[in-house]
PDB file of C-alpha atoms in Angstrom:
ATOM      1  CA  TYR A 174     -10.275  -4.045   2.171  1.00 84.00           C
ATOM      2  CA  ALA A 175     -13.771  -3.149   3.282  1.00 85.00           C
ATOM      3  CA  ASN A 176     -15.407  -3.960  -0.056  1.00 89.00           C
ATOM      4  CA  ILE A 177     -13.253  -6.777  -1.393  1.00 93.00           C
ATOM      5  CA  PHE A 178     -12.628  -8.658   1.849  1.00 91.00           C
ATOM      6  CA  LYS A 179     -15.481  -7.769   4.189  1.00 91.00           C
ATOM      7  CA  LYS A 180     -18.399  -6.954   1.894  1.00 93.00           C
ATOM      8  CA  LYS A 181     -17.799  -9.133  -1.187  1.00 92.00           C
ATOM      9  CA  ASN A 182     -15.840 -11.884   0.619  1.00 92.00           C
ATOM     10  CA  LEU A 183     -13.659 -12.467  -2.451  1.00 94.00           C
ATOM     11  CA  VAL A 184     -10.297 -12.919  -0.713  1.00 95.00           C
ATOM     12  CA  TYR A 185      -8.800 -14.425   2.415  1.00 95.00           C
ATOM     13  CA  ALA A 186      -6.589 -11.343   2.871  1.00 95.00           C
ATOM     14  CA  ILE A 187      -5.798  -8.162   0.936  1.00 94.00           C
ATOM     15  CA  SER A 188      -3.386  -5.319   1.543  1.00 93.00           C
ATOM     16  CA  ALA A 189      -1.655  -2.429  -0.174  1.00 91.00           C
ATOM     17  CA  GLU A 190       1.894  -1.210   0.380  1.00 89.00           C
ATOM     18  CA  ASN A 191       4.151   1.469  -0.981  1.00 85.00           C
ATOM     19  CA  PHE A 192       7.952   1.299  -1.202  1.00 81.00           C
ATOM     20  CA  THR A 193       9.546   4.417  -2.618  1.00 76.00           C
ATOM     21  CA  PRO A 194      13.278   4.750  -2.094  1.00 69.00           C
ATOM     22  CA  MET A 195      15.402   7.096  -4.200  1.00 65.00           C
ATOM     23  CA  ASP A 196      14.151   5.633  -7.493  1.00 69.00           C
ATOM     24  CA  GLN A 197      10.612   5.225  -8.833  1.00 75.00           C
ATOM     25  CA  GLY A 198       9.359   2.838  -6.198  1.00 81.00           C
ATOM     26  CA  VAL A 199       6.536   0.337  -6.127  1.00 88.00           C
ATOM     27  CA  PHE A 200       2.913   0.452  -5.033  1.00 90.00           C
ATOM     28  CA  GLU A 201       1.560  -3.034  -4.601  1.00 93.00           C
ATOM     29  CA  ILE A 202      -1.797  -4.587  -3.927  1.00 94.00           C
ATOM     30  CA  SER A 203      -1.559  -8.194  -2.830  1.00 94.00           C
ATOM     31  CA  CYS A 204      -4.180 -10.722  -1.855  1.00 95.00           C
ATOM     32  CA  HIS A 205      -4.724 -14.395  -1.107  1.00 95.00           C
ATOM     33  CA  PHE A 206      -7.642 -16.051  -2.864  1.00 94.00           C
ATOM     34  CA  ASP A 207      -9.051 -19.143  -4.510  1.00 91.00           C
ATOM     35  CA  ALA A 208      -8.010 -19.330  -8.178  1.00 89.00           C
ATOM     36  CA  PRO A 209     -11.570 -19.491  -9.590  1.00 91.00           C
ATOM     37  CA  LYS A 210     -12.268 -16.045  -8.103  1.00 93.00           C
ATOM     38  CA  LYS A 211      -9.371 -14.421  -9.988  1.00 93.00           C
ATOM     39  CA  ASP A 212     -11.443 -12.528 -12.579  1.00 94.00           C
ATOM     40  CA  ALA A 213     -13.936 -11.212 -10.017  1.00 95.00           C
ATOM     41  CA  ILE A 214     -11.088 -10.068  -7.765  1.00 95.00           C
ATOM     42  CA  LEU A 215      -9.254  -8.263 -10.575  1.00 94.00           C
ATOM     43  CA  LYS A 216     -12.493  -6.527 -11.543  1.00 95.00           C
ATOM     44  CA  ALA A 217     -13.171  -5.509  -7.928  1.00 96.00           C
ATOM     45  CA  ILE A 218      -9.632  -4.135  -7.475  1.00 95.00           C
ATOM     46  CA  LYS A 219      -9.930  -2.101 -10.679  1.00 95.00           C
ATOM     47  CA  GLU A 220     -13.284  -0.747  -9.478  1.00 95.00           C
ATOM     48  CA  GLU A 221     -11.729   0.319  -6.163  1.00 94.00           C
ATOM     49  CA  ILE A 222      -8.872   2.078  -7.959  1.00 95.00           C
ATOM     50  CA  ALA A 223     -11.350   3.831 -10.277  1.00 95.00           C
ATOM     51  CA  ALA A 224     -13.370   4.994  -7.258  1.00 94.00           C
ATOM     52  CA  VAL A 225     -10.282   6.495  -5.628  1.00 94.00           C
ATOM     53  CA  LYS A 226      -9.385   8.215  -8.897  1.00 95.00           C
ATOM     54  CA  THR A 227     -12.833   9.809  -9.239  1.00 95.00           C
ATOM     55  CA  LYS A 228     -14.079  10.272  -5.665  1.00 93.00           C
ATOM     56  CA  SER A 229     -10.833   9.974  -3.638  1.00 89.00           C
ATOM     57  CA  VAL A 230     -11.309   8.789  -0.049  1.00 91.00           C
ATOM     58  CA  SER A 231     -13.316  10.257   2.794  1.00 92.00           C
ATOM     59  CA  LEU A 232     -11.566  12.510   5.276  1.00 94.00           C
ATOM     60  CA  GLN A 233     -12.602  10.103   8.049  1.00 94.00           C
ATOM     61  CA  GLU A 234     -11.058   7.124   6.231  1.00 92.00           C
ATOM     62  CA  LEU A 235      -7.883   9.082   5.512  1.00 94.00           C
ATOM     63  CA  GLU A 236      -7.526  10.195   9.154  1.00 96.00           C
ATOM     64  CA  LYS A 237      -7.949   6.601  10.299  1.00 94.00           C
ATOM     65  CA  VAL A 238      -5.208   5.407   7.938  1.00 92.00           C
ATOM     66  CA  LYS A 239      -2.896   8.272   8.909  1.00 94.00           C
ATOM     67  CA  THR A 240      -3.351   7.364  12.583  1.00 95.00           C
ATOM     68  CA  GLN A 241      -2.552   3.708  11.828  1.00 93.00           C
ATOM     69  CA  ILE A 242       0.565   4.583   9.823  1.00 92.00           C
ATOM     70  CA  LEU A 243       1.881   7.051  12.387  1.00 94.00           C
ATOM     71  CA  SER A 244       1.103   4.684  15.284  1.00 94.00           C
ATOM     72  CA  ASN A 245       3.071   1.918  13.574  1.00 91.00           C
ATOM     73  CA  TYR A 246       5.892   4.334  12.818  1.00 90.00           C
ATOM     74  CA  TYR A 247       6.158   5.538  16.431  1.00 91.00           C
ATOM     75  CA  PHE A 248       5.876   1.991  17.779  1.00 92.00           C
ATOM     76  CA  ASP A 249       8.745   0.924  15.497  1.00 88.00           C
ATOM     77  CA  HIS A 250      10.918   3.870  16.645  1.00 87.00           C
ATOM     78  CA  GLN A 251      10.851   3.498  20.409  1.00 89.00           C
ATOM     79  CA  LYS A 252      14.551   2.678  20.788  1.00 93.00           C
ATOM     80  CA  ALA A 253      17.585   4.707  19.819  1.00 93.00           C
ATOM     81  CA  ALA A 254      18.801   1.731  17.791  1.00 94.00           C
ATOM     82  CA  ASP A 255      15.594   1.803  15.702  1.00 89.00           C
ATOM     83  CA  ILE A 256      15.990   5.521  15.021  1.00 89.00           C
ATOM     84  CA  GLY A 257      19.669   5.091  14.188  1.00 92.00           C
ATOM     85  CA  TYR A 258      18.958   2.200  11.847  1.00 92.00           C
ATOM     86  CA  ASP A 259      16.361   4.250   9.995  1.00 88.00           C
ATOM     87  CA  ALA A 260      18.761   7.184   9.666  1.00 91.00           C
ATOM     88  CA  VAL A 261      21.382   4.875   8.127  1.00 93.00           C
ATOM     89  CA  MET A 262      18.855   3.258   5.774  1.00 90.00           C
ATOM     90  CA  ASP A 263      17.412   6.652   4.816  1.00 88.00           C
ATOM     91  CA  GLU A 264      20.889   7.874   3.916  1.00 91.00           C
ATOM     92  CA  ALA A 265      21.706   4.702   1.966  1.00 89.00           C
ATOM     93  CA  LEU A 266      18.407   4.378   0.088  1.00 83.00           C
ATOM     94  CA  ILE A 267      17.244   7.978  -0.253  1.00 84.00           C
ATOM     95  CA  GLY A 268      20.342  10.098   0.324  1.00 87.00           C
ATOM     96  CA  ASP A 269      18.884  11.968   3.325  1.00 88.00           C
ATOM     97  CA  TYR A 270      19.475  10.694   6.854  1.00 90.00           C
ATOM     98  CA  GLN A 271      16.592  12.848   8.127  1.00 88.00           C
ATOM     99  CA  PHE A 272      14.057  11.573   5.624  1.00 88.00           C
ATOM    100  CA  HIS A 273      12.049   9.889   8.398  1.00 86.00           C
ATOM    101  CA  LYS A 274      11.189  13.324   9.838  1.00 87.00           C
ATOM    102  CA  LYS A 275       9.964  14.503   6.434  1.00 89.00           C
ATOM    103  CA  TYR A 276       7.997  11.265   6.075  1.00 87.00           C
ATOM    104  CA  VAL A 277       6.078  11.906   9.303  1.00 91.00           C
ATOM    105  CA  GLU A 278       5.270  15.481   8.286  1.00 93.00           C
ATOM    106  CA  ALA A 279       4.208  14.346   4.817  1.00 92.00           C
ATOM    107  CA  ILE A 280       1.842  11.733   6.270  1.00 93.00           C
ATOM    108  CA  ARG A 281       0.290  14.345   8.566  1.00 95.00           C
ATOM    109  CA  SER A 282      -0.306  16.763   5.678  1.00 96.00           C
ATOM    110  CA  ILE A 283      -1.904  14.392   3.128  1.00 95.00           C
ATOM    111  CA  THR A 284      -5.403  15.382   1.983  1.00 96.00           C
ATOM    112  CA  PRO A 285      -8.090  13.464   0.068  1.00 95.00           C
ATOM    113  CA  ASP A 286      -7.267  15.642  -2.960  1.00 95.00           C
ATOM    114  CA  ASP A 287      -3.631  14.485  -2.738  1.00 95.00           C
ATOM    115  CA  ILE A 288      -4.789  10.855  -2.798  1.00 94.00           C
ATOM    116  CA  LYS A 289      -6.966  11.494  -5.856  1.00 95.00           C
ATOM    117  CA  ARG A 290      -4.218  13.401  -7.695  1.00 95.00           C
ATOM    118  CA  VAL A 291      -1.574  10.748  -7.072  1.00 93.00           C
ATOM    119  CA  ALA A 292      -3.940   7.891  -7.919  1.00 94.00           C
ATOM    120  CA  ASN A 293      -4.714   9.516 -11.274  1.00 95.00           C
ATOM    121  CA  ALA A 294      -1.030  10.093 -11.965  1.00 93.00           C
ATOM    122  CA  TYR A 295       0.343   6.695 -10.999  1.00 91.00           C
ATOM    123  CA  LEU A 296      -2.377   4.045 -10.805  1.00 93.00           C
ATOM    124  CA  VAL A 297      -2.653   3.624 -14.552  1.00 92.00           C
ATOM    125  CA  ASP A 298      -2.772   0.428 -16.587  1.00 89.00           C
ATOM    126  CA  SER A 299       0.284   1.356 -18.652  1.00 91.00           C
ATOM    127  CA  ALA A 300       2.432   1.413 -15.506  1.00 87.00           C
ATOM    128  CA  SER A 301       1.048  -1.735 -13.893  1.00 90.00           C
ATOM    129  CA  THR A 302       2.313  -5.273 -13.701  1.00 91.00           C
ATOM    130  CA  LEU A 303       0.124  -8.210 -12.789  1.00 91.00           C
ATOM    131  CA  VAL A 304       1.589 -11.293 -11.134  1.00 91.00           C
ATOM    132  CA  ILE A 305      -0.574 -14.226 -10.106  1.00 89.00           C
ATOM    133  CA  LEU A 306       0.923 -17.221  -8.340  1.00 88.00           C
ATOM    134  CA  ILE A 307      -1.310 -20.267  -8.449  1.00 81.00           C
ATOM    135  CA  PRO A 308      -0.049 -23.485  -6.849  1.00 80.00           C
ATOM    136  CA  LYS A 309       0.430 -26.501  -9.066  1.00 78.00           C
ATOM    137  CA  LYS A 310      -2.104 -29.259  -8.721  1.00 78.00           C
ATOM    138  CA  GLU A 311      -0.973 -32.679  -7.581  1.00 77.00           C
ATOM    139  CA  GLY A 312       0.889 -34.418 -10.387  1.00 71.00           C
ATOM    140  CA  GLU A 313       1.491 -31.309 -12.548  1.00 69.00           C
ATOM    141  CA  SER A 314       4.998 -30.865 -13.861  1.00 69.00           C
ATOM    142  CA  SER A 315       7.076 -27.682 -13.827  1.00 63.00           C
ATOM    143  CA  LEU A 316       7.796 -25.790 -17.035  1.00 60.00           C
TER     144      LEU A 316
END
């Protein structure tokens, strides 16, 4: 975000998300951009991934992200109904109704070395899929 959005001004928005239920799961990087910038953006994203794989992230950056994730988690679990819903979804998707407790502990215990190790294991070209949606221009027909 800092380099691609703020520093290089390549995108209108960029984010990363992880969804890992019982099966393999998905890590996704998504962004909104002008089509002519596509190649520069792909290069910049690959450079960011390579940096994480070699240098990891700073402890300060990691602590900031952990605070954001845990703050969002606690905000989203203020009501008994929210906690109950998560327990049901955890059981249905993961097979463990108390997964949310393990999730919080796992977030708290992540280190920069963990980030580097996981990035090297999973953020590899052979396991990636690239999808680019570019709006049709006026008068173009669908395939």
